[in-house]
C-alpha positions as a LaTeX table, in Angstrom:
\begin{tabular}{lrrr}
\hline
Residue & $x$ (\AA) & $y$ (\AA) & $z$ (\AA) \\
\hline
Met1 & $-0.14$ & $-99.41$ & 65.11 \\
Ser2 & 3.23 & $-100.48$ & 63.48 \\
Ser3 & 6.17 & $-100.13$ & 65.05 \\
Arg4 & 7.48 & $-98.30$ & 61.83 \\
Gly5 & 4.79 & $-95.93$ & 63.06 \\
Leu6 & 6.64 & $-95.31$ & 66.47 \\
Ala7 & 9.34 & $-92.62$ & 66.62 \\
Leu8 & 12.04 & $-93.51$ & 68.68 \\
Ala9 & 13.49 & $-91.31$ & 71.28 \\
Pro10 & 17.47 & $-90.52$ & 70.89 \\
Pro11 & 19.53 & $-92.35$ & 73.46 \\
Ala12 & 20.58 & $-90.14$ & 76.49 \\
Lys13 & 23.57 & $-88.81$ & 76.48 \\
Asn14 & 25.91 & $-87.76$ & 79.52 \\
Val15 & 27.81 & $-84.46$ & 79.02 \\
Val16 & 30.06 & $-82.51$ & 81.34 \\
Val17 & 29.40 & $-78.67$ & 81.68 \\
Tyr18 & 31.78 & $-75.99$ & 82.88 \\
Arg19 & 30.99 & $-72.45$ & 84.31 \\
Asn20 & 32.03 & $-69.45$ & 81.41 \\
Gly21 & 35.21 & $-68.25$ & 82.89 \\
Asp22 & 35.28 & $-69.82$ & 85.86 \\
Pro23 & 39.18 & $-71.62$ & 86.83 \\
Phe24 & 37.82 & $-72.81$ & 90.34 \\
Phe25 & 34.88 & $-75.07$ & 89.10 \\
Pro26 & 35.46 & $-78.71$ & 88.44 \\
Gly27 & 32.52 & $-79.38$ & 86.05 \\
Arg28 & 29.20 & $-80.96$ & 86.83 \\
Lys29 & 28.03 & $-84.38$ & 84.72 \\
Val30 & 24.33 & $-83.60$ & 83.21 \\
Val31 & 22.12 & $-86.37$ & 81.50 \\
Val32 & 20.91 & $-85.39$ & 78.22 \\
Asn33 & 17.45 & $-87.03$ & 78.06 \\
Gln34 & 15.19 & $-85.82$ & 75.02 \\
Arg35 & 12.18 & $-87.65$ & 76.45 \\
Arg36 & 12.87 & $-84.87$ & 79.43 \\
Phe37 & 13.92 & $-81.82$ & 77.79 \\
Leu38 & 11.77 & $-80.91$ & 74.63 \\
Thr39 & 13.28 & $-78.28$ & 73.36 \\
Phe40 & 16.95 & $-76.69$ & 73.78 \\
Glu41 & 15.78 & $-73.93$ & 76.03 \\
Ala42 & 14.56 & $-76.35$ & 78.81 \\
Phe43 & 17.66 & $-78.57$ & 79.06 \\
Leu44 & 20.02 & $-74.74$ & 79.42 \\
Asn45 & 16.83 & $-74.29$ & 82.46 \\
Glu46 & 18.37 & $-77.58$ & 84.05 \\
Val47 & 21.60 & $-76.55$ & 83.40 \\
Thr48 & 21.52 & $-73.55$ & 85.03 \\
Lys49 & 20.27 & $-75.19$ & 88.08 \\
Ser50 & 22.71 & $-77.95$ & 87.55 \\
Ile51 & 25.80 & $-75.85$ & 88.07 \\
His52 & 24.22 & $-73.49$ & 90.25 \\
Ala53 & 25.16 & $-70.58$ & 87.88 \\
Pro54 & 24.29 & $-66.93$ & 89.16 \\
Leu55 & 22.36 & $-66.31$ & 86.13 \\
Ala56 & 20.46 & $-67.90$ & 83.74 \\
Val57 & 22.36 & $-70.54$ & 81.05 \\
Arg58 & 21.12 & $-69.48$ & 77.80 \\
Asn59 & 24.39 & $-70.37$ & 75.88 \\
Leu60 & 26.72 & $-73.70$ & 75.43 \\
Tyr61 & 30.13 & $-73.92$ & 73.92 \\
Thr62 & 32.83 & $-75.81$ & 73.24 \\
Pro63 & 35.58 & $-76.00$ & 75.87 \\
Arg64 & 38.59 & $-75.56$ & 73.24 \\
His65 & 37.68 & $-73.22$ & 70.50 \\
Gly66 & 34.39 & $-71.90$ & 71.98 \\
His67 & 31.83 & $-72.86$ & 69.15 \\
Arg68 & 28.24 & $-72.43$ & 70.26 \\
Val69 & 26.03 & $-75.11$ & 70.26 \\
Ala70 & 22.61 & $-74.08$ & 68.42 \\
Glu71 & 20.27 & $-77.13$ & 69.42 \\
Leu72 & 20.16 & $-80.13$ & 71.49 \\
Gly73 & 21.00 & $-82.58$ & 68.90 \\
Asp74 & 24.14 & $-81.10$ & 68.56 \\
Leu75 & 25.40 & $-82.30$ & 71.86 \\
Gln76 & 27.98 & $-85.19$ & 71.62 \\
Asp77 & 27.85 & $-88.09$ & 74.40 \\
Gly78 & 30.93 & $-87.83$ & 76.48 \\
Cys79 & 31.72 & $-84.56$ & 75.47 \\
His80 & 32.43 & $-81.10$ & 77.62 \\
Tyr81 & 30.87 & $-77.82$ & 77.43 \\
Val82 & 30.93 & $-74.32$ & 78.54 \\
Ala83 & 27.75 & $-72.78$ & 79.57 \\
Ala84 & 27.16 & $-68.76$ & 79.62 \\
Gly85 & 24.32 & $-66.53$ & 79.64 \\
Phe86 & 24.78 & $-63.82$ & 77.14 \\
Glu87 & 28.24 & $-62.65$ & 77.75 \\
Lys88 & 30.91 & $-63.63$ & 75.51 \\
Phe89 & 32.69 & $-67.43$ & 75.74 \\
Lys90 & 35.68 & $-67.08$ & 78.22 \\
Lys91 & 39.01 & $-69.10$ & 77.10 \\
Leu92 & 40.05 & $-71.16$ & 79.59 \\
Asn93 & 41.56 & $-74.14$ & 79.77 \\
Tyr94 & 38.39 & $-76.06$ & 81.20 \\
Leu95 & 39.97 & $-79.60$ & 80.46 \\
Asn96 & 42.61 & $-79.69$ & 83.35 \\
His97 & 41.96 & $-79.71$ & 86.82 \\
Gly98 & 43.67 & $-76.65$ & 88.47 \\
Arg99 & 43.97 & $-74.82$ & 84.82 \\
Lys100 & 44.15 & $-71.13$ & 84.73 \\
Glu101 & 43.57 & $-68.46$ & 81.85 \\
Leu102 & 45.28 & $-69.30$ & 78.49 \\
Arg103 & 45.67 & $-65.81$ & 77.42 \\
Gly104 & 47.39 & $-64.33$ & 80.70 \\
Thr105 & 50.16 & $-62.02$ & 81.36 \\
Arg106 & 52.56 & $-62.21$ & 84.16 \\
Asn107 & 53.01 & $-59.03$ & 85.70 \\
Ser108 & 56.04 & $-57.09$ & 87.22 \\
Glu109 & 55.04 & $-58.37$ & 90.53 \\
Gly110 & 55.10 & $-62.12$ & 89.55 \\
Leu111 & 51.19 & $-62.67$ & 89.84 \\
Gln112 & 49.38 & $-64.34$ & 86.75 \\
Val113 & 46.82 & $-61.82$ & 85.77 \\
Ser114 & 44.09 & $-63.05$ & 83.31 \\
Thr115 & 41.98 & $-60.77$ & 80.65 \\
Ser116 & 39.17 & $-62.31$ & 82.50 \\
Gly117 & 40.23 & $-60.68$ & 85.96 \\
Trp118 & 41.57 & $-63.57$ & 87.32 \\
Leu119 & 44.42 & $-62.94$ & 89.57 \\
Phe120 & 46.58 & $-66.06$ & 90.52 \\
Ser121 & 49.78 & $-66.82$ & 92.49 \\
Pro122 & 52.50 & $-68.54$ & 90.87 \\
Ile123 & 52.12 & $-71.44$ & 92.79 \\
Phe124 & 48.34 & $-71.29$ & 92.91 \\
His125 & 48.01 & $-75.26$ & 91.84 \\
Ser126 & 49.89 & $-76.32$ & 94.34 \\
Cys127 & 48.11 & $-74.27$ & 96.87 \\
Arg128 & 44.75 & $-76.18$ & 95.68 \\
Thr129 & 46.35 & $-79.40$ & 95.17 \\
Thr130 & 47.76 & $-80.27$ & 98.51 \\
Gly131 & 45.68 & $-77.80$ & 100.27 \\
Ser132 & 48.07 & $-76.54$ & 102.60 \\
Ser133 & 47.94 & $-72.96$ & 101.85 \\
His134 & 49.75 & $-71.58$ & 104.87 \\
Ala135 & 52.87 & $-73.50$ & 104.31 \\
Leu136 & 53.22 & $-72.64$ & 100.69 \\
Gly137 & 52.44 & $-69.24$ & 101.54 \\
Cys138 & 49.33 & $-68.61$ & 99.32 \\
Phe139 & 46.05 & $-67.73$ & 100.57 \\
Tyr140 & 42.11 & $-67.10$ & 99.39 \\
Cys141 & 39.61 & $-64.40$ & 99.79 \\
Ser142 & 36.29 & $-63.82$ & 98.51 \\
Val143 & 34.71 & $-60.82$ & 96.92 \\
Phe144 & 31.25 & $-59.67$ & 96.75 \\
Arg145 & 30.09 & $-56.65$ & 94.41 \\
Asn146 & 28.96 & $-53.88$ & 96.22 \\
Gly147 & 24.65 & $-53.61$ & 96.39 \\
Asp148 & 24.48 & $-57.11$ & 94.33 \\
Leu149 & 22.51 & $-59.55$ & 95.83 \\
Leu150 & 22.22 & $-61.55$ & 93.05 \\
Ser151 & 25.58 & $-62.70$ & 92.53 \\
Pro152 & 27.77 & $-64.82$ & 94.97 \\
Pro153 & 31.30 & $-63.60$ & 95.75 \\
Phe154 & 34.32 & $-64.50$ & 93.10 \\
Pro155 & 37.29 & $-66.08$ & 94.84 \\
Leu156 & 40.81 & $-64.64$ & 94.72 \\
Pro157 & 44.12 & $-66.43$ & 95.46 \\
Leu158 & 47.02 & $-64.36$ & 96.57 \\
Ser159 & 50.28 & $-64.94$ & 97.66 \\
Lys160 & 51.90 & $-64.05$ & 100.73 \\
Ser161 & 55.42 & $-64.42$ & 99.14 \\
Thr162 & 55.31 & $-62.22$ & 97.08 \\
Pro163 & 54.22 & $-58.12$ & 97.07 \\
Leu164 & 51.19 & $-57.58$ & 95.88 \\
Gln165 & 50.76 & $-54.06$ & 93.81 \\
Trp166 & 47.74 & $-52.75$ & 94.95 \\
Asp167 & 46.62 & $-50.86$ & 91.80 \\
Ala168 & 47.42 & $-53.99$ & 89.85 \\
Leu169 & 44.66 & $-55.65$ & 92.30 \\
Leu170 & 42.25 & $-52.95$ & 91.88 \\
Ala171 & 42.40 & $-53.38$ & 87.96 \\
Thr172 & 41.92 & $-57.03$ & 88.65 \\
Leu173 & 38.97 & $-56.31$ & 90.56 \\
Thr174 & 37.30 & $-54.05$ & 88.19 \\
Glu175 & 37.68 & $-56.45$ & 85.23 \\
Lys176 & 36.07 & $-59.16$ & 87.46 \\
Ala177 & 33.24 & $-57.43$ & 89.23 \\
Asn178 & 32.14 & $-55.41$ & 86.43 \\
Leu179 & 30.16 & $-52.77$ & 88.66 \\
Arg180 & 27.60 & $-50.82$ & 86.93 \\
Ser181 & 29.18 & $-47.78$ & 88.37 \\
Gly182 & 32.55 & $-48.52$ & 87.03 \\
Ala183 & 36.05 & $-49.27$ & 88.37 \\
Val184 & 36.43 & $-50.68$ & 91.42 \\
Asn185 & 38.64 & $-47.70$ & 93.16 \\
Lys186 & 38.25 & $-49.57$ & 96.89 \\
Leu187 & 38.13 & $-52.50$ & 98.91 \\
Cys188 & 35.90 & $-52.85$ & 101.91 \\
Lys189 & 35.51 & $-55.24$ & 104.99 \\
Leu190 & 31.80 & $-56.27$ & 105.61 \\
Asp191 & 31.51 & $-53.87$ & 108.34 \\
Gly192 & 32.30 & $-50.79$ & 105.57 \\
Thr193 & 35.89 & $-50.78$ & 106.77 \\
Gln194 & 38.18 & $-49.88$ & 103.57 \\
Val195 & 41.29 & $-51.73$ & 102.89 \\
Ser196 & 43.95 & $-49.91$ & 102.11 \\
Gly197 & 46.86 & $-52.44$ & 101.57 \\
Gly198 & 47.42 & $-56.18$ & 100.60 \\
Glu199 & 49.05 & $-56.44$ & 103.99 \\
Glu200 & 45.40 & $-56.23$ & 105.60 \\
Leu201 & 44.13 & $-58.55$ & 103.46 \\
Val202 & 43.24 & $-62.03$ & 105.89 \\
Asn203 & 42.70 & $-65.38$ & 104.60 \\
Gly204 & 39.43 & $-66.91$ & 104.14 \\
Asp205 & 37.69 & $-63.30$ & 104.81 \\
Tyr206 & 35.20 & $-61.92$ & 102.28 \\
Tyr207 & 35.32 & $-58.45$ & 101.14 \\
Val208 & 33.45 & $-55.82$ & 99.17 \\
Ala209 & 34.68 & $-54.36$ & 96.05 \\
Val210 & 33.22 & $-50.64$ & 95.43 \\
Gly211 & 33.63 & $-47.96$ & 92.97 \\
Asn212 & 33.08 & $-44.13$ & 93.37 \\
Glu213 & 29.90 & $-44.85$ & 95.40 \\
Glu214 & 29.64 & $-45.10$ & 98.65 \\
Tyr215 & 29.75 & $-48.59$ & 100.52 \\
Lys216 & 26.28 & $-50.61$ & 100.75 \\
Lys217 & 25.81 & $-52.47$ & 104.08 \\
Leu218 & 23.86 & $-55.32$ & 103.27 \\
Pro219 & 23.65 & $-58.86$ & 104.29 \\
Tyr220 & 26.18 & $-60.69$ & 101.56 \\
Leu221 & 27.23 & $-63.25$ & 103.65 \\
Glu222 & 23.74 & $-64.57$ & 104.87 \\
Leu223 & 22.45 & $-64.34$ & 101.41 \\
Leu224 & 25.00 & $-65.40$ & 98.73 \\
Val225 & 26.93 & $-68.00$ & 100.78 \\
Pro226 & 26.02 & $-71.27$ & 101.99 \\
Gln227 & 25.18 & $-71.54$ & 106.12 \\
Asp228 & 27.48 & $-74.32$ & 106.32 \\
Ser229 & 30.96 & $-72.69$ & 108.03 \\
Ala230 & 33.33 & $-75.03$ & 106.17 \\
Cys231 & 31.16 & $-73.96$ & 103.10 \\
Arg232 & 32.00 & $-70.73$ & 103.79 \\
Thr233 & 35.66 & $-70.79$ & 103.66 \\
Leu234 & 35.72 & $-73.38$ & 100.48 \\
Trp235 & 32.47 & $-72.94$ & 98.92 \\
Tyr236 & 34.02 & $-72.30$ & 95.48 \\
Val237 & 36.31 & $-75.53$ & 95.51 \\
Asp238 & 35.07 & $-78.78$ & 94.92 \\
\hline
\end{tabular}
């Protein structure tokens, strides 16, 4: 058989993939090898594993404008993409380290409340880059969804130096948690004790967002967070 009769596979491409709506995820390098991935769906399955997505990845978007990638051949070597399930593309500044929501608004308490439900302290970038959260007056909590043993907790960076408006926090949790029961009406500790104000939140602790239903005591920490104690404090920061 002549060499003309052989179909040469396209060269491998290197891309960086981010998690849709996750301002903490630094991106993961993924190799696009069409000899290994015969279909676009097979590649998306690999992306799901590579970025540790809580749900299966079903769509890829360009990071700046949210244009959907239709097939494997459309991926460009050295480019960046955002992986999502069936939800809408969430516009973040994915390409900048320490990024935050582009379309956020600042409330009266000086906290950055984004349309995707993330709440940031004004000094969030400094907290993350220096690692000195106590010195800078900021801290981090992680929040599970009541009764949900499939979704990992989402991080909640807050400022100790700025008074926290509890209703604003619950509204932010409602958007981010997206509970089946609707709005988040209370925040509970892992033992079911209800938190009544921001002064009760402890740096590095885990909490559960609850709607109108009763708190469901489940092994959230044991099943959804890595066993390494260090990872349990900063599992979402790379």
